[in-house]
Short mmCIF file of C-alpha atoms in Angstrom, two decimals:
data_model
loop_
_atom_site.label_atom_id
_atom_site.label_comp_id
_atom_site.label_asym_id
_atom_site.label_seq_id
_atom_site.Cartn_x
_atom_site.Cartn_y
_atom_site.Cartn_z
CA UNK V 1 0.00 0.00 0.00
CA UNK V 2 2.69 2.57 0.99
CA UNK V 3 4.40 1.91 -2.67
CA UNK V 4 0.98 2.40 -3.81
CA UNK V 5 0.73 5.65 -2.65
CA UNK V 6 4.21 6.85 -3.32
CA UNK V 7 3.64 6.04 -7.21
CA UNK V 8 0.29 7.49 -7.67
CA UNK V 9 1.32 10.79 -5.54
CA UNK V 10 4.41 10.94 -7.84
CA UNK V 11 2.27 10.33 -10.38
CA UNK V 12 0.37 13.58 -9.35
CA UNK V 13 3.62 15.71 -8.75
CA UNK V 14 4.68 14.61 -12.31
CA UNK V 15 0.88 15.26 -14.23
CA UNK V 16 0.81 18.82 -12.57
CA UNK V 17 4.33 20.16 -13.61
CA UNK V 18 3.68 18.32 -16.96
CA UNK V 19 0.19 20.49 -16.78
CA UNK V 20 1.87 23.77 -16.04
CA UNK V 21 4.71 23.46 -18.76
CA UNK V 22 1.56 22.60 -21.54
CA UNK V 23 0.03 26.01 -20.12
CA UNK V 24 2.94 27.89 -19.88
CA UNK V 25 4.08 30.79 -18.26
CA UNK V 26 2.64 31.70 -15.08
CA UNK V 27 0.20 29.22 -15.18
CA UNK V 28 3.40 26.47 -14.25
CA UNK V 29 3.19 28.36 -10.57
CA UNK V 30 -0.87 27.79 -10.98
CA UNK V 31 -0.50 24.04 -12.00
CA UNK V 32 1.79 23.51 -8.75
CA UNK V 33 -0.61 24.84 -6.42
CA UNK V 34 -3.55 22.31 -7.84
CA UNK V 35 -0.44 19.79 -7.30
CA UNK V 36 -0.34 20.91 -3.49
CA UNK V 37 -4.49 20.14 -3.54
CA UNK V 38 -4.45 16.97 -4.57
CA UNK V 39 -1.38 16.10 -2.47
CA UNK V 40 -2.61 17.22 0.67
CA UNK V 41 -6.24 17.29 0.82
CA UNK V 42 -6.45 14.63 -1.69
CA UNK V 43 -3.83 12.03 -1.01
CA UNK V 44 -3.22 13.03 2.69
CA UNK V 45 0.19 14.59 2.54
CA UNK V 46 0.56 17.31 4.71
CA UNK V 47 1.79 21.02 2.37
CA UNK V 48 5.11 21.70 2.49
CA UNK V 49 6.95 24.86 3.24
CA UNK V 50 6.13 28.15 1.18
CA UNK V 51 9.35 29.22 0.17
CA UNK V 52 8.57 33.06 0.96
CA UNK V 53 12.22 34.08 1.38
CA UNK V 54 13.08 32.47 -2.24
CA UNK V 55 10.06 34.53 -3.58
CA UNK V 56 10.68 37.87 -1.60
CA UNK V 57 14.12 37.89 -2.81
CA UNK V 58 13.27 37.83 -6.62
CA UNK V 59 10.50 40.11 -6.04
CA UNK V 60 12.82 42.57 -4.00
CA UNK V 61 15.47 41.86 -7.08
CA UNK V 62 13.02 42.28 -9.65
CA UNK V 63 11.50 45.68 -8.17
CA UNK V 64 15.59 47.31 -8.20
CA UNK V 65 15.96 46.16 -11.75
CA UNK V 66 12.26 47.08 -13.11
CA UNK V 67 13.57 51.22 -11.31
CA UNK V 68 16.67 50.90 -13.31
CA UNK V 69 15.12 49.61 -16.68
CA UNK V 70 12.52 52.76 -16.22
CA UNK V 71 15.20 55.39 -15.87
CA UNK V 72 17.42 53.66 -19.09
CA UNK V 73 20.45 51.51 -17.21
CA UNK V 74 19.16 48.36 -18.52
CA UNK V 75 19.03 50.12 -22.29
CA UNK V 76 22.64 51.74 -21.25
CA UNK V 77 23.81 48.23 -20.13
CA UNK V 78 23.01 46.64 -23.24
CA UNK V 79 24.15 49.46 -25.81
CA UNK V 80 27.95 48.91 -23.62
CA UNK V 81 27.76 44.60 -24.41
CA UNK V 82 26.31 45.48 -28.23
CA UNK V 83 29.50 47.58 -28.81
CA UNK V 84 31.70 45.00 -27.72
CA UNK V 85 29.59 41.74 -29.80
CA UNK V 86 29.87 44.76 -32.98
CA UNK V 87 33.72 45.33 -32.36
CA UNK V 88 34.21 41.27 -32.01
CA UNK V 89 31.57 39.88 -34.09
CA UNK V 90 34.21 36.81 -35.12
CA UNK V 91 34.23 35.92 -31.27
CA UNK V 92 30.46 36.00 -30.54
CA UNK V 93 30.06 32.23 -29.31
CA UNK V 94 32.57 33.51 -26.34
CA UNK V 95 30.92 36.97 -26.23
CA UNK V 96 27.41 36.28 -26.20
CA UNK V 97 27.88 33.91 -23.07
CA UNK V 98 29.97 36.38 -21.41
CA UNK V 99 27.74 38.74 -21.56
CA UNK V 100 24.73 37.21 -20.66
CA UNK V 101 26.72 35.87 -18.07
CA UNK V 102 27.99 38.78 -16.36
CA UNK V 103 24.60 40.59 -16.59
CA UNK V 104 23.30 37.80 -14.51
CA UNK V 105 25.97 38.27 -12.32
CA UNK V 106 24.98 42.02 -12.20
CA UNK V 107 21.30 41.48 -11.46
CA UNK V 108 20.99 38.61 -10.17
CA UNK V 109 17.82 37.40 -12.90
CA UNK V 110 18.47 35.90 -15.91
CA UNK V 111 15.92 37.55 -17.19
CA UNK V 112 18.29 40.24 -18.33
CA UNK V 113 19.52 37.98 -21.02
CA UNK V 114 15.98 39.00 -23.20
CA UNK V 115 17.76 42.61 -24.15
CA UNK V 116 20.71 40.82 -25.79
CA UNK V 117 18.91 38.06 -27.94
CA UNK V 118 17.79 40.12 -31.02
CA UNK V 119 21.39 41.59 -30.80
CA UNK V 120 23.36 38.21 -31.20
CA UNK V 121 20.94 37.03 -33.62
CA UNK V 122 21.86 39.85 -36.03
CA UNK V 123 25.62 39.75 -35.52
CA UNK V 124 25.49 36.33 -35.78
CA UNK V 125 23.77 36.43 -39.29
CA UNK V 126 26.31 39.18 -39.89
CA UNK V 127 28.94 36.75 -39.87
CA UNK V 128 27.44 33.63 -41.29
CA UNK V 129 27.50 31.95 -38.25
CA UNK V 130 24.26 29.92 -37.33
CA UNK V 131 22.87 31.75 -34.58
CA UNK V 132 21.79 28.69 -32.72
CA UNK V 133 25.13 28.31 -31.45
CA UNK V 134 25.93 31.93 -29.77
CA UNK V 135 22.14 31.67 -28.66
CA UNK V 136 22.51 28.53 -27.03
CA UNK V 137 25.71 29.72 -25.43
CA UNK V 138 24.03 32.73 -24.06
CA UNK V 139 21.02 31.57 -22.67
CA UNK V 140 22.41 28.45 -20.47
CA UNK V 141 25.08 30.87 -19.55
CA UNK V 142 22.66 33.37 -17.99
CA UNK V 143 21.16 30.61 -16.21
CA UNK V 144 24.67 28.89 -14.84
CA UNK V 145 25.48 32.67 -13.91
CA UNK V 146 22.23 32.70 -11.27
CA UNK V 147 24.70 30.02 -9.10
CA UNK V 148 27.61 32.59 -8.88
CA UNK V 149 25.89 36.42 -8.61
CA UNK V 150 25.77 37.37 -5.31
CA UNK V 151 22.43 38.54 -5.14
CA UNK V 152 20.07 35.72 -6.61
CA UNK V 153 17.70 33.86 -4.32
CA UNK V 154 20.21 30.62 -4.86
CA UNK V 155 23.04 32.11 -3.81
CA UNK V 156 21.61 33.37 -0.90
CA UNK V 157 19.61 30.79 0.54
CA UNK V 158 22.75 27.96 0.13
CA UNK V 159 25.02 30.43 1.98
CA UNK V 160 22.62 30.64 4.92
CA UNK V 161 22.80 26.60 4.58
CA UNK V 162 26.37 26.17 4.41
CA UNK V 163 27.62 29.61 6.59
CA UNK V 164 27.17 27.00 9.57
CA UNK V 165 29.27 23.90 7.89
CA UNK V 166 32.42 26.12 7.41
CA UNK V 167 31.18 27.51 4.16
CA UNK V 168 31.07 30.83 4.13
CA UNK V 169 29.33 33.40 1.99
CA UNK V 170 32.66 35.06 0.27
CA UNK V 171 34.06 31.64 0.01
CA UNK V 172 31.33 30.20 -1.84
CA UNK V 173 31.34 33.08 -4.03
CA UNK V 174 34.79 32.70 -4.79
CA UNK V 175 34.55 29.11 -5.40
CA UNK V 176 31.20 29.40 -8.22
CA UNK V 177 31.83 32.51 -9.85
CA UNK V 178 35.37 31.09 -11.71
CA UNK V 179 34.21 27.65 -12.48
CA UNK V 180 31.07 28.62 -13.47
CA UNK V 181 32.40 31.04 -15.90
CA UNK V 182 35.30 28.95 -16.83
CA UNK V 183 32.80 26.09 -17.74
CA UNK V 184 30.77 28.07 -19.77
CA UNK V 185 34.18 29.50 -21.75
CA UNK V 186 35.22 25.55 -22.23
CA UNK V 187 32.12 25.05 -23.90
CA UNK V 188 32.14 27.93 -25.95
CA UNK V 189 35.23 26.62 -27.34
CA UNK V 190 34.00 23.10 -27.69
CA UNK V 191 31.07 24.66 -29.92
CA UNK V 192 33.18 26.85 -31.79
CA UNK V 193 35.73 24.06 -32.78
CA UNK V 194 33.65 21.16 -33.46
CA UNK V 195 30.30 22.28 -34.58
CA UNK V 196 29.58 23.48 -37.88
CA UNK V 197 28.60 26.95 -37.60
CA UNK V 198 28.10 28.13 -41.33
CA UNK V 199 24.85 29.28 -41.55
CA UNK V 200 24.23 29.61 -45.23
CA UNK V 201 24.77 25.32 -44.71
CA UNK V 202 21.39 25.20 -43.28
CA UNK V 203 18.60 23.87 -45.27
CA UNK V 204 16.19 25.36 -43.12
CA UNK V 205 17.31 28.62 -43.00
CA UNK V 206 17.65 28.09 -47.04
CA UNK V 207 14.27 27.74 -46.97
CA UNK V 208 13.37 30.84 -45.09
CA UNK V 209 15.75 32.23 -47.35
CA UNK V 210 13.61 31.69 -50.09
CA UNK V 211 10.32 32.21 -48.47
CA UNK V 212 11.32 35.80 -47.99
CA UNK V 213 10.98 35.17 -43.91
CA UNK V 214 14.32 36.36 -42.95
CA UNK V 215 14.71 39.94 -42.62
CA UNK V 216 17.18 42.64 -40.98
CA UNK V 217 16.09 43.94 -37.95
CA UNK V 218 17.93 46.19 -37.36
CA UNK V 219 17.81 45.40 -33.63
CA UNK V 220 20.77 47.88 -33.15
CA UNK V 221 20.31 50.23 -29.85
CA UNK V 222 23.29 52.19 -30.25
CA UNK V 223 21.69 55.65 -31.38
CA UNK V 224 18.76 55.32 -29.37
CA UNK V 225 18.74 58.52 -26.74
CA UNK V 226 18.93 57.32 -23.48
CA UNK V 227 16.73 58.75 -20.62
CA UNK V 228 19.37 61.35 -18.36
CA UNK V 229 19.12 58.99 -15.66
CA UNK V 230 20.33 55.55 -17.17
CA UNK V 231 23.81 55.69 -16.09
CA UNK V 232 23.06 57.12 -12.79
CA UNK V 233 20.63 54.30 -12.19
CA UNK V 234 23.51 51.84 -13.03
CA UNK V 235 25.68 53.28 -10.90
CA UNK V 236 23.10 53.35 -7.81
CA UNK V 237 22.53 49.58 -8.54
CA UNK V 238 26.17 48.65 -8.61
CA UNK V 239 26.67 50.46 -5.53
CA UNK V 240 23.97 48.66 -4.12
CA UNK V 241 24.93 45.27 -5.27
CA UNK V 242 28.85 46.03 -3.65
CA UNK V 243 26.58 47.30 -0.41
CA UNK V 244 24.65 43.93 -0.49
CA UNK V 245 28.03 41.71 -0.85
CA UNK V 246 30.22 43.53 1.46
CA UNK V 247 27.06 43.27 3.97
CA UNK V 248 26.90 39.71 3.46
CA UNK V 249 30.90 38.94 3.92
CA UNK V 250 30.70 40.93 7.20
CA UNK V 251 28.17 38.94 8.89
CA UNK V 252 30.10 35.76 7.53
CA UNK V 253 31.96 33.27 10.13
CA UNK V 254 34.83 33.77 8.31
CA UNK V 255 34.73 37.82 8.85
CA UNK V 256 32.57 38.66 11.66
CA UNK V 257 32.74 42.04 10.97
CA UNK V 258 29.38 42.71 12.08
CA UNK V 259 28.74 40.96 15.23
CA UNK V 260 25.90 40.19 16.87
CA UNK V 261 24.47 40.32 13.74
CA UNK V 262 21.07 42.28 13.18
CA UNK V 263 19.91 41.30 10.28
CA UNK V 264 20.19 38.36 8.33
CA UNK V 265 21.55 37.78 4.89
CA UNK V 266 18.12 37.03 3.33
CA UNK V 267 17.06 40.26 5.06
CA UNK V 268 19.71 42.40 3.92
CA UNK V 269 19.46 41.65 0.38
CA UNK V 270 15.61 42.14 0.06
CA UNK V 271 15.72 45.52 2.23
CA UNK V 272 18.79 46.42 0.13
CA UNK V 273 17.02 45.95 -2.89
CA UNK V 274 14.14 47.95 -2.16
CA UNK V 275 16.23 50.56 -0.67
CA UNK V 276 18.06 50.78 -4.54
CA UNK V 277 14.86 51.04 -5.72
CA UNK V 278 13.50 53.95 -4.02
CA UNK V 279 16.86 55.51 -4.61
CA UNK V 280 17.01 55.08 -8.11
CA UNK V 281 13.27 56.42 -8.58
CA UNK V 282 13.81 59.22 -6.46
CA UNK V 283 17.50 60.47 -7.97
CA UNK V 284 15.75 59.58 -11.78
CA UNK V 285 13.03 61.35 -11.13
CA UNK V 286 11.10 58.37 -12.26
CA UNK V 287 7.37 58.14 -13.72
CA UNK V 288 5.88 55.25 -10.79
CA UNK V 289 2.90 54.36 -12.89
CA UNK V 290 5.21 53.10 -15.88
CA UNK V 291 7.01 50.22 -13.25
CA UNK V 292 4.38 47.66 -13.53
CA UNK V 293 4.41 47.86 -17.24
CA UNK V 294 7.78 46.80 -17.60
CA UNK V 295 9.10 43.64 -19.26
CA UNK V 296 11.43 42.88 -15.96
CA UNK V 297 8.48 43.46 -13.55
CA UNK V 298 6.27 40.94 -15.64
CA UNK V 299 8.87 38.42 -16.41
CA UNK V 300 10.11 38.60 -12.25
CA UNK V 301 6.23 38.29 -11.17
CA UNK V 302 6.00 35.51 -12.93
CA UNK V 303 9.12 33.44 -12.05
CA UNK V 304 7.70 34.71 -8.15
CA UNK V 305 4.68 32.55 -8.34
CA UNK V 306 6.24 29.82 -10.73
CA UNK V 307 8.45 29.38 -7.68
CA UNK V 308 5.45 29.66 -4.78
CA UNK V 309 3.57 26.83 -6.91
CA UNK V 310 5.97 24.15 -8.18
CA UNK V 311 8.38 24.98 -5.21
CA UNK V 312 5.58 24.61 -2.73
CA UNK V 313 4.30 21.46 -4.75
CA UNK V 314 7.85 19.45 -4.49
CA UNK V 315 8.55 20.66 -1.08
CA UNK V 316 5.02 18.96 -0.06
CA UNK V 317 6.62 15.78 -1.71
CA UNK V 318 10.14 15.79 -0.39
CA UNK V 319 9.15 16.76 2.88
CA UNK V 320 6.59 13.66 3.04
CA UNK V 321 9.05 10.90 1.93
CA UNK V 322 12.12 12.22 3.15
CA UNK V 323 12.91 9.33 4.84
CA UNK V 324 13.50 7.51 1.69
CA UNK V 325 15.32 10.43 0.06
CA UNK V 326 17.46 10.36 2.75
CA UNK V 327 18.27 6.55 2.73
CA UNK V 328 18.80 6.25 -0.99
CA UNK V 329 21.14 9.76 -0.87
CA UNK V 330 23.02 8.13 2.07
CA UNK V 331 23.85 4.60 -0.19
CA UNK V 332 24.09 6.58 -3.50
CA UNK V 333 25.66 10.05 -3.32
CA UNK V 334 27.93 8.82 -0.27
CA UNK V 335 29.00 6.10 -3.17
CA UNK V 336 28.82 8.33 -5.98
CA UNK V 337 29.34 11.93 -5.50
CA UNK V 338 28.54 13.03 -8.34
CA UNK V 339 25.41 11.57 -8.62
CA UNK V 340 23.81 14.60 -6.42
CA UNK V 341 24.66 16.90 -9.59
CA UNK V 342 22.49 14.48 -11.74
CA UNK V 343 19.75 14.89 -8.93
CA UNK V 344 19.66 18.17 -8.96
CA UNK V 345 19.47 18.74 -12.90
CA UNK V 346 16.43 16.05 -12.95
CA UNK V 347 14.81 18.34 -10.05
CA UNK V 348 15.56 21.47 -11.98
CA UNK V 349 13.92 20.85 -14.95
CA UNK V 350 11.09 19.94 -12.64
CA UNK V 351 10.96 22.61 -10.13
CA UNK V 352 11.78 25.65 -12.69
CA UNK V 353 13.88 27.44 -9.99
CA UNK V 354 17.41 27.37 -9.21
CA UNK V 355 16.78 28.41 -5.85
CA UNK V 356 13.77 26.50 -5.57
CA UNK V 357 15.80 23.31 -6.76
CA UNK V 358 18.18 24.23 -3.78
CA UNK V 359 15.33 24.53 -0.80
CA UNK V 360 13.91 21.40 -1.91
CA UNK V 361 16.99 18.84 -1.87
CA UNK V 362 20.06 20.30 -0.70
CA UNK V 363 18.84 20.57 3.06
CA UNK V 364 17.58 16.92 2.77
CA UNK V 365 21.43 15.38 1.32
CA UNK V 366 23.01 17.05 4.17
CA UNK V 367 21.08 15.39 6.55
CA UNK V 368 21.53 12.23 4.68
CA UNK V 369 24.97 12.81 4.46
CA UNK V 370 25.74 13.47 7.71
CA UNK V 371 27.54 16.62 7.35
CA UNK V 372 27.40 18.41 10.64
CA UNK V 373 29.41 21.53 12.03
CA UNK V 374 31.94 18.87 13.47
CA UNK V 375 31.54 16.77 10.69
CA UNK V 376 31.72 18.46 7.37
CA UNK V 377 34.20 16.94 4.81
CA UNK V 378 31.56 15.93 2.58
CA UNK V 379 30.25 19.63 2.03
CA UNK V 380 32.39 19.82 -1.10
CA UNK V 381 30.02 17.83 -2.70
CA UNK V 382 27.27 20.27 -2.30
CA UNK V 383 29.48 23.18 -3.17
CA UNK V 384 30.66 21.16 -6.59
CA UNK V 385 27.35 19.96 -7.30
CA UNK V 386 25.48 23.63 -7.07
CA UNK V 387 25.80 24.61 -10.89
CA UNK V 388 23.51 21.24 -11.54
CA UNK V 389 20.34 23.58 -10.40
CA UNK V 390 20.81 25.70 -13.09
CA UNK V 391 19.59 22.96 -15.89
CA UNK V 392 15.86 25.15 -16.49
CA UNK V 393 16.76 24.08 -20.33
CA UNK V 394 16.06 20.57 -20.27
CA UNK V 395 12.60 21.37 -21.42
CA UNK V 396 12.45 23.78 -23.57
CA UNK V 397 10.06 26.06 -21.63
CA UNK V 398 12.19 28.47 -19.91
CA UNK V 399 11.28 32.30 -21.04
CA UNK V 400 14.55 32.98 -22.45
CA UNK V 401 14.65 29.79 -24.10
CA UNK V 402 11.58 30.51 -26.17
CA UNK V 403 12.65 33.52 -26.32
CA UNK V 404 15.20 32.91 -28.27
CA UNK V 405 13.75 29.94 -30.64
CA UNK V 406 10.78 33.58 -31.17
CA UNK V 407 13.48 35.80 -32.39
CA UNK V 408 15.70 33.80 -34.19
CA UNK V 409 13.81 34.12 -38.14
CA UNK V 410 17.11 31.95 -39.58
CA UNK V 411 15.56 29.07 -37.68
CA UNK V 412 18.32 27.47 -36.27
CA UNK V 413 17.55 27.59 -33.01
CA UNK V 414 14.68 25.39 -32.66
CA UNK V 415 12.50 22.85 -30.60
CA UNK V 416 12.23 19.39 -32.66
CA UNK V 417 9.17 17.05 -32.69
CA UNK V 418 10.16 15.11 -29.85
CA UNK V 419 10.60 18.26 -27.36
CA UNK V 420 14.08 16.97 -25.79
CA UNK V 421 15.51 17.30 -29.52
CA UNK V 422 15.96 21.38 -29.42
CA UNK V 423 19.13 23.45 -29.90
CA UNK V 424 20.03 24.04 -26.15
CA UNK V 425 20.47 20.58 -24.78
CA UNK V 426 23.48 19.38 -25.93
CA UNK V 427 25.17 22.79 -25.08
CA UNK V 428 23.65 23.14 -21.59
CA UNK V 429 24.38 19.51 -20.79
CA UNK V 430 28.10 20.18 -21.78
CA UNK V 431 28.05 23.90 -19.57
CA UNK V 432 26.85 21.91 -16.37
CA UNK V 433 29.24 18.82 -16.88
CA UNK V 434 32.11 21.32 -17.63
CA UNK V 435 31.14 23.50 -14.35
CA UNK V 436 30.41 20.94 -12.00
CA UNK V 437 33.58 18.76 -12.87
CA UNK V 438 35.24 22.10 -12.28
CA UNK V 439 33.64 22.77 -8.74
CA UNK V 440 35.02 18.93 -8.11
CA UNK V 441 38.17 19.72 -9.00
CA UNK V 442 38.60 23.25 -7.13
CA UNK V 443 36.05 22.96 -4.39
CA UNK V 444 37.66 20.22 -2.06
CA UNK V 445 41.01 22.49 -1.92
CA UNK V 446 39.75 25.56 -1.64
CA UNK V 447 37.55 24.66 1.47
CA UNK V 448 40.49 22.75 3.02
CA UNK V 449 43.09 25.90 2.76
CA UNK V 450 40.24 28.64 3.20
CA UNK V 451 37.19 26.90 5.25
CA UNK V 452 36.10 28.18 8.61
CA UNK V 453 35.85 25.68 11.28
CA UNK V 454 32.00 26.57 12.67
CA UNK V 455 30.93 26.80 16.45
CA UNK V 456 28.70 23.92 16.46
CA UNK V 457 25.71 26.07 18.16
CA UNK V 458 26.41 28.50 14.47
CA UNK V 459 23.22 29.50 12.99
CA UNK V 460 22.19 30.27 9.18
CA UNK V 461 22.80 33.68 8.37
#
């Protein structure tokens, strides 16, 4: 009976994700809240926990960003990374990724990587170069970045986890930001050497060719007049991003700058945020009624409730066989280290949410690891493994994703017949493999020479 019900309420968990990817968009965070229904009320599991500090911190996020794409920085931002694609356009498949990447970095939403699409598409065509593969490059890239900027919800919420286990916040940092990025580089030149790039190759783009559907954009930004406020609004961000990490290393183990501590990291960064925001309206003069209309503010609403439904639905179903999770992590990733990375890109492309991939299995393989303040030489693992919640691409739902299949009229970048079959798998598969092997690789050193050794009474920041 009890394998009875585990099947048919993973059966449920799977048929309401699966619902909310055929709707789309916001409706995935609708579809996981019917998931939670039938869980609890119908199959007697008891909810799980509402992730409300994953969702206030993209909504604080989202609300800085949204001030600063109103007064211009987010049109200033991209004019500065179009220059450098137009000055380069040989080296896109390692500039489009870079850029993409660092914006991410920057905002802490990979969101931002909408502004730059149209733009690689054209100097890709430019150059002959399918744009499938820059495309490809860039949008997994501005996901893999969320796991390294030091103001997304991920980054955040594993740094409370791991403060306590002798991680700390500037040492994880230090730790994701280069393998991340060198991972997503190695790639680049994987794709670059050993694909074939040539776009006039492509019969399907021959086609479109033909049909008259391709046409010049002309998706150029560079003499549009920018607001007076864009690079203000920039610079009021960054400052507040530097306030939000400097913050954040002072209440750290390792630091203790600030001690007692006031307020918490999570705290910080959503109070920060909002503070940036009023800032930036206020100093840009800014028109309040035009913030809701925004593509940021629609795009971060919607990832907030994605993440309150299918976060909420596959807490509700870790939380009520955790006991099994646990056992099979214990006799598998204690075997197989690696094997957590793989776990974590399955529950990705389920869950939609880097951070919400993190809440909802990372607390559950330290307890079945045993990693404790006094015991934690397996932590590495968790450190190494963290880029794997960055695989959104798997199906190709993500925003960006379709995104880019919308605005690519060559089409090259496409979704095939049998859904897994689309232009970003391949590439993302390669940018996880490349970052986690990396994190293997540097993590286990750098928490030996640089790890704090934790009270054991330490507390999450």
């Amino acid at each position: 009976m009890d394998t009875f019900m585990l099947v048919l309420q993973f059966i449920v968990l799977l048929a309401a994700i699966f619902l909310g990817v055929r709707l789309g968009g916001i409706a995935i965070g609708y579809a996981g809240g019917l998931g939670v229904v039938v869980l609890s009320l119908g199959l007697g599991m008891s909810p799980g926990v509402i992730p409300w500090d994953v969702i206030l911190i993209i909504m604080s996020v989202i609300a800085a960003i949204t001030a600063m794409q109103v007064a211009g920085g987010l049109d200033y931002l991209v004019q500065i990374a179009e220059r450098a694609l137009r000055k380069n356009p040989k080296k896109i498949n390692y500039l489009a990724p870079t850029v993409t990447y660092l914006l991410t970095l920057f905002a802490g939403t990979g969101h931002t990587a909408f502004s730059m699409i149209p733009v690689i598409v054209e100097v890709a065509k430019e150059q002959n170069i399918k744009p499938s593969a820059p495309l490809a490059l860039a949008v997994v890239s501005s996901q893999i970045a969320i796991t390294a900027s030091p103001v997304s919800a991920a980054v955040i919420f594993l740094s409370g986890v791991l403060e306590p286990l002798g991680v700390s916040y500037p040492l994880l940092l230090s730790i994701c930001i280069p393998t991340t990025y060198l991972g997503c580089m190695i790639a680049a030149f994987i794709v670059n050497k050993f694909t074939h790039l040539k776009l006039s190759d492509d019969p399907v783009y021959q086609e479109r060719l033909a049909a008259g559907l391709i046409k010049k954009t002309h998706a150029s930004v560079q003499d549009k007049e920018l607001p007076k406020g864009a690079k203000l609004s920039v610079l009021i961000f960054l400052l507040g991003v530097i306030a939000v990490v400097i913050y954040a290393s002072a209440i750290s183990d390792a630091l203790k700058w600030i001690d007692p501590v006031i307020m918490k990291r999570d705290h910080a960064i959503i109070s920060f945020m909002l503070a940036i925001a009023t800032i930036i309206t206020i100093a840009c003069k800014l028109d309040v009624s035009k913030l809701v209309d925004t593509s940021t503010f629609r795009s971060g609403m919607t990832a907030a409730i994605c993440v309150l439904g299918v976060a909420w639905l596959g807490d509700t179903f870790v939380r009520g066989h955790i006991e099994g999770i646990t056992e099979i992590a214990q006799d598998v990733v204690g075997t197989y280290p690696f094997m957590l990375a793989v776990a974590l890109m399955f529950a990705a492309m389920l869950l939609y949410s880097q951070a919400a991939t993190a809440k909802a299995i990372i607390p559950a393989v330290i307890i079945a690891l045993g990693i404790t303040p006094e015991n934690n030489g397996d932590v590495y693992i968790i450190v190494a493994s963290f880029a794997a919640v960055s695989a959104l691409f798997i199906l190709p739902t993500y925003p960006t994703l379709l995104g880019a299949v919308q605005m690519d009229d060559t089409g090259s970048t496409r979704i095939g017949k049998y859904i897994f079959n689309h232009s970003f798998l391949v590439t993302g598969v390669l940018m996880i493999v490349l970052s986690v092997a990396l994190g293997f690789l540097v993590a286990p050193f750098a928490i030996d020479l640089f790890g704090s050794v934790p009270a054991v009474t330490a507390a999450p920041q």
